[in-house]
Amino acid sequence: MSSLLFERDLLYPTQNVVDPGILHVKLLSPTNSRIPVIIESKSMHSAVDNIKTIVDILQKEIFDRINIKIFENTLMYLKLNELDKLNCGGVDCIQVIFKEDNDFTYEPADLEYII
């Protein structure tokens, strides 16, 4: 069980300028030398469709301040909203797998083993 290190709500741009996306971000104590990051969408927007923007904002707003590169030092998980659940086969959570800069894949994850 990991303890909570940091928690914050963030806005991110979407296709509609007057309707930003809203995220709740939690950083947990490191496991296996990586920081688990749990992202929960608090708006109707797809976090999966906007993942590149979200990662960029997280890097600039949180991780640059502590000299950590998201691609190398985190394990990122998305708790899916209803729209994303439909598009991702009904799973509740996915892990973002970083390949190369700005290249991602996803695999289903179980948050019970992370939290």
PDB file of C-alpha atoms in Angstrom:
ATOM      1  CA  MET A   1       0.000   0.000   0.000  1.00  0.00           C
ATOM      2  CA  SER A   2       1.417   3.362  -1.046  1.00  0.00           C
ATOM      3  CA  SER A   3       1.020   6.589   0.857  1.00  0.00           C
ATOM      4  CA  LEU A   4      -0.081   9.841  -0.728  1.00  0.00           C
ATOM      5  CA  LEU A   5       2.714  12.329  -1.464  1.00  0.00           C
ATOM      6  CA  PHE A   6       0.885  15.012  -3.417  1.00  0.00           C
ATOM      7  CA  GLU A   7      -2.611  15.732  -4.696  1.00  0.00           C
ATOM      8  CA  ARG A   8      -3.895  18.433  -7.027  1.00  0.00           C
ATOM      9  CA  ASP A   9      -6.623  19.348  -9.507  1.00  0.00           C
ATOM     10  CA  LEU A  10      -5.519  20.648 -12.907  1.00  0.00           C
ATOM     11  CA  LEU A  11      -7.170  22.070 -15.996  1.00  0.00           C
ATOM     12  CA  TYR A  12      -6.096  21.167 -19.518  1.00  0.00           C
ATOM     13  CA  PRO A  13      -7.120  22.546 -22.917  1.00  0.00           C
ATOM     14  CA  THR A  14      -9.625  20.700 -25.088  1.00  0.00           C
ATOM     15  CA  GLN A  15     -11.066  21.304 -28.517  1.00  0.00           C
ATOM     16  CA  ASN A  16     -13.553  23.731 -26.938  1.00  0.00           C
ATOM     17  CA  VAL A  17     -11.738  26.820 -25.604  1.00  0.00           C
ATOM     18  CA  VAL A  18     -14.441  27.690 -23.072  1.00  0.00           C
ATOM     19  CA  ASP A  19     -14.787  24.113 -21.739  1.00  0.00           C
ATOM     20  CA  PRO A  20     -11.441  22.879 -20.352  1.00  0.00           C
ATOM     21  CA  GLY A  21     -10.829  19.364 -19.127  1.00  0.00           C
ATOM     22  CA  ILE A  22     -10.458  18.793 -15.391  1.00  0.00           C
ATOM     23  CA  LEU A  23      -8.140  16.245 -13.774  1.00  0.00           C
ATOM     24  CA  HIS A  24      -7.486  15.081 -10.252  1.00  0.00           C
ATOM     25  CA  VAL A  25      -3.850  13.984  -9.907  1.00  0.00           C
ATOM     26  CA  LYS A  26      -2.356  11.918  -7.077  1.00  0.00           C
ATOM     27  CA  LEU A  27       1.317  11.089  -6.616  1.00  0.00           C
ATOM     28  CA  LEU A  28       1.998   8.116  -4.368  1.00  0.00           C
ATOM     29  CA  SER A  29       5.165   7.096  -2.555  1.00  0.00           C
ATOM     30  CA  PRO A  30       7.651   5.476  -4.956  1.00  0.00           C
ATOM     31  CA  THR A  31       7.596   1.760  -5.606  1.00  0.00           C
ATOM     32  CA  ASN A  32      10.459   0.080  -7.431  1.00  0.00           C
ATOM     33  CA  SER A  33      12.146   3.499  -7.837  1.00  0.00           C
ATOM     34  CA  ARG A  34       9.210   4.964  -9.811  1.00  0.00           C
ATOM     35  CA  ILE A  35       6.486   7.327  -8.630  1.00  0.00           C
ATOM     36  CA  PRO A  36       2.933   6.041  -9.205  1.00  0.00           C
ATOM     37  CA  VAL A  37       0.767   8.811 -10.697  1.00  0.00           C
ATOM     38  CA  ILE A  38      -3.000   8.345 -10.688  1.00  0.00           C
ATOM     39  CA  ILE A  39      -5.022  10.609 -12.952  1.00  0.00           C
ATOM     40  CA  GLU A  40      -8.789  10.790 -12.685  1.00  0.00           C
ATOM     41  CA  SER A  41     -10.835  12.764 -15.168  1.00  0.00           C
ATOM     42  CA  LYS A  42     -13.383  15.036 -13.488  1.00  0.00           C
ATOM     43  CA  SER A  43     -14.983  16.259 -16.698  1.00  0.00           C
ATOM     44  CA  MET A  44     -16.754  14.761 -19.687  1.00  0.00           C
ATOM     45  CA  HIS A  45     -13.613  15.050 -21.831  1.00  0.00           C
ATOM     46  CA  SER A  46     -11.540  12.040 -22.816  1.00  0.00           C
ATOM     47  CA  ALA A  47      -8.252  11.903 -20.929  1.00  0.00           C
ATOM     48  CA  VAL A  48      -7.123   9.167 -23.326  1.00  0.00           C
ATOM     49  CA  ASP A  49      -7.657  11.397 -26.377  1.00  0.00           C
ATOM     50  CA  ASN A  50      -5.831  14.269 -24.659  1.00  0.00           C
ATOM     51  CA  ILE A  51      -3.004  12.268 -23.073  1.00  0.00           C
ATOM     52  CA  LYS A  52      -0.160  14.086 -24.845  1.00  0.00           C
ATOM     53  CA  THR A  53      -1.438  17.444 -23.603  1.00  0.00           C
ATOM     54  CA  ILE A  54      -1.998  16.056 -20.104  1.00  0.00           C
ATOM     55  CA  VAL A  55       1.506  14.599 -19.874  1.00  0.00           C
ATOM     56  CA  ASP A  56       2.985  17.897 -21.067  1.00  0.00           C
ATOM     57  CA  ILE A  57       1.062  19.863 -18.412  1.00  0.00           C
ATOM     58  CA  LEU A  58       1.995  17.404 -15.653  1.00  0.00           C
ATOM     59  CA  GLN A  59       5.641  17.637 -16.642  1.00  0.00           C
ATOM     60  CA  LYS A  60       5.627  21.436 -16.601  1.00  0.00           C
ATOM     61  CA  GLU A  61       3.357  22.041 -13.599  1.00  0.00           C
ATOM     62  CA  ILE A  62       4.564  19.329 -11.231  1.00  0.00           C
ATOM     63  CA  PHE A  63       7.591  17.321 -12.292  1.00  0.00           C
ATOM     64  CA  ASP A  64       9.856  20.055 -13.668  1.00  0.00           C
ATOM     65  CA  ARG A  65       9.809  21.626 -10.192  1.00  0.00           C
ATOM     66  CA  ILE A  66      11.384  18.520  -8.685  1.00  0.00           C
ATOM     67  CA  ASN A  67      13.654  17.626 -11.638  1.00  0.00           C
ATOM     68  CA  ILE A  68      11.855  14.415 -12.579  1.00  0.00           C
ATOM     69  CA  LYS A  69      11.181  13.200 -16.114  1.00  0.00           C
ATOM     70  CA  ILE A  70       7.751  11.587 -16.421  1.00  0.00           C
ATOM     71  CA  PHE A  71       8.908   9.188 -19.134  1.00  0.00           C
ATOM     72  CA  GLU A  72      11.701   7.764 -16.991  1.00  0.00           C
ATOM     73  CA  ASN A  73      10.569   8.030 -13.378  1.00  0.00           C
ATOM     74  CA  THR A  74       6.820   7.471 -13.118  1.00  0.00           C
ATOM     75  CA  LEU A  75       4.176   4.804 -13.482  1.00  0.00           C
ATOM     76  CA  MET A  76       1.109   6.594 -14.840  1.00  0.00           C
ATOM     77  CA  TYR A  77      -2.450   5.300 -14.468  1.00  0.00           C
ATOM     78  CA  LEU A  78      -5.699   6.741 -15.822  1.00  0.00           C
ATOM     79  CA  LYS A  79      -8.968   6.131 -13.984  1.00  0.00           C
ATOM     80  CA  LEU A  80     -11.387   6.230 -16.884  1.00  0.00           C
ATOM     81  CA  ASN A  81     -14.625   8.186 -17.074  1.00  0.00           C
ATOM     82  CA  GLU A  82     -17.697   6.675 -18.738  1.00  0.00           C
ATOM     83  CA  LEU A  83     -16.748   7.888 -22.240  1.00  0.00           C
ATOM     84  CA  ASP A  84     -13.260   6.407 -22.015  1.00  0.00           C
ATOM     85  CA  LYS A  85     -14.577   3.153 -20.506  1.00  0.00           C
ATOM     86  CA  LEU A  86     -16.753   2.655 -23.589  1.00  0.00           C
ATOM     87  CA  ASN A  87     -13.815   3.320 -25.911  1.00  0.00           C
ATOM     88  CA  CYS A  88     -11.375   1.118 -23.954  1.00  0.00           C
ATOM     89  CA  GLY A  89     -13.359  -2.083 -23.691  1.00  0.00           C
ATOM     90  CA  GLY A  90     -15.091  -1.390 -20.383  1.00  0.00           C
ATOM     91  CA  VAL A  91     -12.004  -1.381 -18.145  1.00  0.00           C
ATOM     92  CA  ASP A  92     -11.943   1.037 -15.194  1.00  0.00           C
ATOM     93  CA  CYS A  93      -8.250   1.885 -15.307  1.00  0.00           C
ATOM     94  CA  ILE A  94      -5.367   1.757 -17.775  1.00  0.00           C
ATOM     95  CA  GLN A  95      -1.643   2.173 -17.385  1.00  0.00           C
ATOM     96  CA  VAL A  96       0.104   4.563 -19.753  1.00  0.00           C
ATOM     97  CA  ILE A  97       3.197   2.834 -21.109  1.00  0.00           C
ATOM     98  CA  PHE A  98       5.836   5.284 -22.322  1.00  0.00           C
ATOM     99  CA  LYS A  99       7.785   4.084 -25.342  1.00  0.00           C
ATOM    100  CA  GLU A 100       9.703   7.015 -26.764  1.00  0.00           C
ATOM    101  CA  ASP A 101       9.126  10.743 -26.396  1.00  0.00           C
ATOM    102  CA  ASN A 102       5.414  11.389 -26.932  1.00  0.00           C
ATOM    103  CA  ASP A 103       4.699   7.782 -27.917  1.00  0.00           C
ATOM    104  CA  PHE A 104       2.322   5.847 -25.675  1.00  0.00           C
ATOM    105  CA  THR A 105       0.534   2.553 -25.452  1.00  0.00           C
ATOM    106  CA  TYR A 106      -2.006   1.433 -22.880  1.00  0.00           C
ATOM    107  CA  GLU A 107      -2.725  -1.720 -20.967  1.00  0.00           C
ATOM    108  CA  PRO A 108      -5.484  -2.502 -18.455  1.00  0.00           C
ATOM    109  CA  ALA A 109      -4.509  -2.011 -14.811  1.00  0.00           C
ATOM    110  CA  ASP A 110      -6.007  -2.787 -11.424  1.00  0.00           C
ATOM    111  CA  LEU A 111      -5.710   0.130  -9.011  1.00  0.00           C
ATOM    112  CA  GLU A 112      -6.363  -2.096  -5.993  1.00  0.00           C
ATOM    113  CA  TYR A 113      -2.786  -3.389  -6.279  1.00  0.00           C
ATOM    114  CA  ILE A 114      -1.378   0.125  -6.623  1.00  0.00           C
ATOM    115  CA  ILE A 115      -3.213   2.063  -3.930  1.00  0.00           C
TER     116      ILE A 115
END
